[in-house]
Amino acid sequence: MAHALAVLSAGAASMAPAHAQQATAAAARTYAIPAGALQPALTRFGVEAGVMVSFDAADVAGRSTAGLQGRYGPADGLATLLRGSGLDAVAIDGGYAVRKPAVNADANLGSETGVMLPAVTVAATRTGAEDLPAAYAGGQVARGARLGMLGNTEAMDAPWSNTAYTAQTIEDQQAKTVADVLANDPTVRFTTSSGHIYENYTVRGFEIGSNDLALNGMYGLAPFGHAPTEFVERVEVLRGPSALLTGMAPSGAIGGVINLVPKRAAATPLTRLTASYLSAGNGGAAIDLGRRFGNGKEFGVRFNGAYDNGRTGLDGQSKRRALGALALDYTGERLRLTLDAYANEEDVRNGSAWMASFATPVVPEPPKAGTNILPGTFGKLKNQAAVARGEFDLNDDWTAYAGIGALNYRYSGFINGTRANGIRPNGDYTGYTYHQRGFTDSVSAEAGLRGKVRTGPVEHRLVLGYTALTMRTGTINVASRAYTSNIYDPVPPVLARDPGAAPKTSDTTLTSIALADTMAFADDRVLLTLGLRHQRVQAESFNATTGARTADYDQDAVTPSVGLVFKPWGPSLSLYGNYIEGLSQGDTVTDVTAANYQQVFAPYKTKQMEAGVKWDTGRLTNTLSVFQITRPSLIRDAVSNTYSPDGERRHRGVEWTVQGELARGVRVLGGVAYTRAVLTRTANGAWDGNSAYGTPQWAANLGAEWDLPWVPGLTVSGRATYTGSQYVNTANTQRIDSWTRYDIGARYVTKIAGRRTAFHASVENLLDKSYWAGSFNDGYVTMNAPRLFKLSTTVDF
């Protein structure tokens, strides 16, 4: 037959026709369709998607596809499957028709084939709170992300700015850690040097430590240090304070939320092996296994393992990394259960990336990128965690959910304090090393009820949620004696002795209860979200030597939020605005000479106002936002000799982000951020009006990919990253220059012996530039990484 049909879901008893809008509104599903011939891939897609896909066999003959990996709605999945094939999908009664692109009749001088086909209309559907949003056009980002207690939400329905990077982006860019993924984001910058044992970030100019990452929406469970990506399906960034949505972060981060979504088994069995190599001499391998079992494939198992070892980009340093992660899930008619467990270990030997401070206003030139001033130092991190979650549909409108998890984290070695202090213009500095041991044991839990009711023309989407996080931490460190060295000609450092076992030094308990109502008016053209969260913070500190309690903190706060989305001309354009607060633990006065010594202040409330517009063309989405964030701080009044939380830091900014397909086979990802961070109230007005350190006014990222049309399966890519000049210290007496980094890459996806095989190659810091990259703490700067070559090969068996 010249005409073939790929039809319906397996088990369908008949082929009753449906309207096109019913087909496009079908549920999103997870696919693992390998690269290869297009015709069987289309047939398989139609069966798994549960929609009819019609095509002419002559049109698809000899054409191939790069496959389909991840969770998609029918329209997005079919478009991704057809990418680079030269064919289009058109919505028809009952499903989709795959055809050659329409050609203008005039251009064909009246040819019968010169008929303009109807345009594809993709009808977006509202994502369920527990459904992973489908990938957007191009597959690099998703159509939505998790908004804390509100659950997964389409980006066009969210009154906040957020981006969710997909597993496809992780694989295509050979991203080993979360920082590698977030290198695509113009609103994110890093506050630790590349190659350091920890990865810390800023979002909108405010710090987020590695211990403030969330795992599946829950704090206290994500890996410390470097969060590996092999077991991660999505890396989501929610910008700005988020106390209502997520509660208080363990360390009080208020710049935003970075959430990791674990992988799940797809309907199609997956066995994927990856071999990788870094130019410095680091080789590794990873395995990704996924299977579903049961009559209805209701049981899923996904295992990810990774191991790499060898030299890093830092001179003489080596690193060993091992990961094992298991994800189990059950999907029943009303009940859904998941269990995620992972163990991650990092062992860094003979060196550490480092930070620097300067003795004078003169900022010296950085040494060559990759210079190791700390040979002989070492560090080890070990993370073990497990988290169980469940949802039960009480009826069609109401769902109860709960989750509980635990993390065990241990570290030892030269972890922090890896600094060159007081560098003079000739490069001389004074150094110390700090040998540390420590631990964190966390238990995190949540429970809630989510549902909807109608009051006249208004639909109320209600959420009542409770969270609890307990963290017991211990740390001890010993400093070495001072030594002198030079950043251009370093000498071996003096190493501190092992301090021994770490005693308990703090107990922290964070509990909260929140209520939110999203009211939908006029067929979802207007969405108004109102909410409140009551947060309680209990913390005790203990002397590391005697074990005596040194502080006892028990405070609470209520944080409101309001968000508005207005779609005046349909679902493709959203105007949004929000007011939301963030929480961080209030200070305790530790100055023994102060009149209010040991006074404990309530949690600090960081307040954000934001407005913006989101424009979705169907293939390309632009988001433009303006915001103001104010954060209080502790200051001392010299007259009364008292401290108060009356200091203030204010960030005002404009952000533009873009993602999607600029043209067929051409994808873009990035944007521009302008942030003006000012100290508006300081002690005795000494620094009023100064810029906040570590916050460049301008930052930009722009990445592009191009599927070469004359070589099916071959893609070339590039990315430029710009960070403007920034002050190093609060006094604004030291400043580092702006910098630009260029990365390039290529990948080739084909079939070898019937197996999907992908080859990846990339070069980061193409020009091998050396520069001070950013700031860490008041007065310290970070160093960039040298040029790095990445190679990997992935095979599906």
Coordinates of N, CA and C in Angstrom, one line a residue, residues 155-160 524-528 563-578 610-616 622-625:
A155 N 4.7 26.4 32.0 CA 5.4 27.7 32.2 C 4.4 28.8 31.9
M156 N 3.5 28.7 30.9 CA 2.6 29.8 30.5 C 1.6 30.0 31.6
D157 N 1.4 29.1 32.5 CA 0.4 29.2 33.6 C 1.1 29.7 34.9
A158 N 2.4 29.8 34.9 CA 3.1 30.1 36.2 C 3.4 31.6 36.3
P159 N 3.0 32.2 37.5 CA 3.3 33.6 37.7 C 4.7 33.9 38.2
W160 N 5.6 33.0 37.9 CA 7.0 33.1 38.3 C 7.9 32.7 37.0
D524 N -9.4 29.7 32.0 CA -8.0 29.8 32.3 C -7.2 31.0 31.7
R525 N -8.0 31.9 31.2 CA -7.3 33.2 30.7 C -6.8 34.0 31.9
V526 N -7.4 33.9 33.1 CA -6.9 34.6 34.2 C -6.7 33.6 35.3
L527 N -5.5 33.6 35.9 CA -5.1 32.7 37.0 C -4.6 33.5 38.2
L528 N -5.2 33.4 39.3 CA -4.8 34.2 40.5 C -4.5 33.2 41.6
G563 N 0.2 35.7 43.1 CA 0.7 35.6 41.7 C -0.5 35.7 40.8
L564 N -0.3 36.4 39.6 CA -1.3 36.6 38.7 C -0.8 36.3 37.3
V565 N -1.6 35.6 36.5 CA -1.4 35.3 35.1 C -2.6 35.8 34.3
F566 N -2.3 36.5 33.2 CA -3.4 37.0 32.4 C -3.0 36.7 30.9
K567 N -3.9 36.1 30.2 CA -3.7 35.7 28.8 C -4.8 36.4 28.0
P568 N -4.5 37.7 27.6 CA -5.6 38.4 26.9 C -5.9 38.0 25.5
W569 N -4.9 37.4 24.9 CA -5.1 37.0 23.5 C -4.9 35.5 23.2
G570 N -5.2 34.7 24.3 CA -5.1 33.3 24.1 C -3.9 32.7 24.8
P571 N -3.6 31.3 24.7 CA -2.6 30.7 25.5 C -1.2 31.0 25.1
S572 N -0.9 31.6 23.9 CA 0.4 31.9 23.5 C 1.1 33.1 24.1
L573 N 0.3 33.9 24.8 CA 0.9 35.1 25.4 C 0.4 35.2 26.9
S574 N 1.3 35.3 27.8 CA 1.0 35.4 29.2 C 1.6 36.6 29.8
L575 N 0.8 37.4 30.4 CA 1.3 38.5 31.3 C 1.2 38.1 32.7
Y576 N 2.3 38.3 33.5 CA 2.3 37.7 34.8 C 2.9 38.7 35.8
G577 N 2.6 38.5 37.1 CA 3.2 39.3 38.1 C 3.1 38.6 39.4
N578 N 4.0 38.9 40.4 CA 4.0 38.2 41.7 C 4.5 39.1 42.7
E610 N 7.7 41.2 41.1 CA 8.1 40.8 39.7 C 7.0 41.0 38.8
A611 N 7.3 41.4 37.5 CA 6.3 41.4 36.5 C 6.9 41.0 35.2
G612 N 6.2 40.4 34.3 CA 6.8 39.9 33.0 C 5.8 39.5 32.0
V613 N 6.4 39.1 30.9 CA 5.6 38.6 29.7 C 6.2 37.4 29.2
K614 N 5.4 36.3 28.8 CA 5.9 35.1 28.2 C 5.2 35.0 26.9
W615 N 6.0 34.7 25.8 CA 5.4 34.6 24.5 C 5.9 33.3 23.9
D616 N 4.9 32.5 23.6 CA 5.2 31.1 23.0 C 4.7 31.1 21.6
N622 N 9.9 33.2 24.5 CA 10.6 34.3 25.1 C 10.0 34.7 26.4
T623 N 10.8 35.0 27.4 CA 10.3 35.5 28.7 C 11.1 36.8 29.0
L624 N 10.3 37.8 29.3 CA 10.9 39.1 29.7 C 10.4 39.4 31.1
S625 N 11.2 39.7 32.0 CA 10.8 40.0 33.4 C 11.6 41.1 34.0

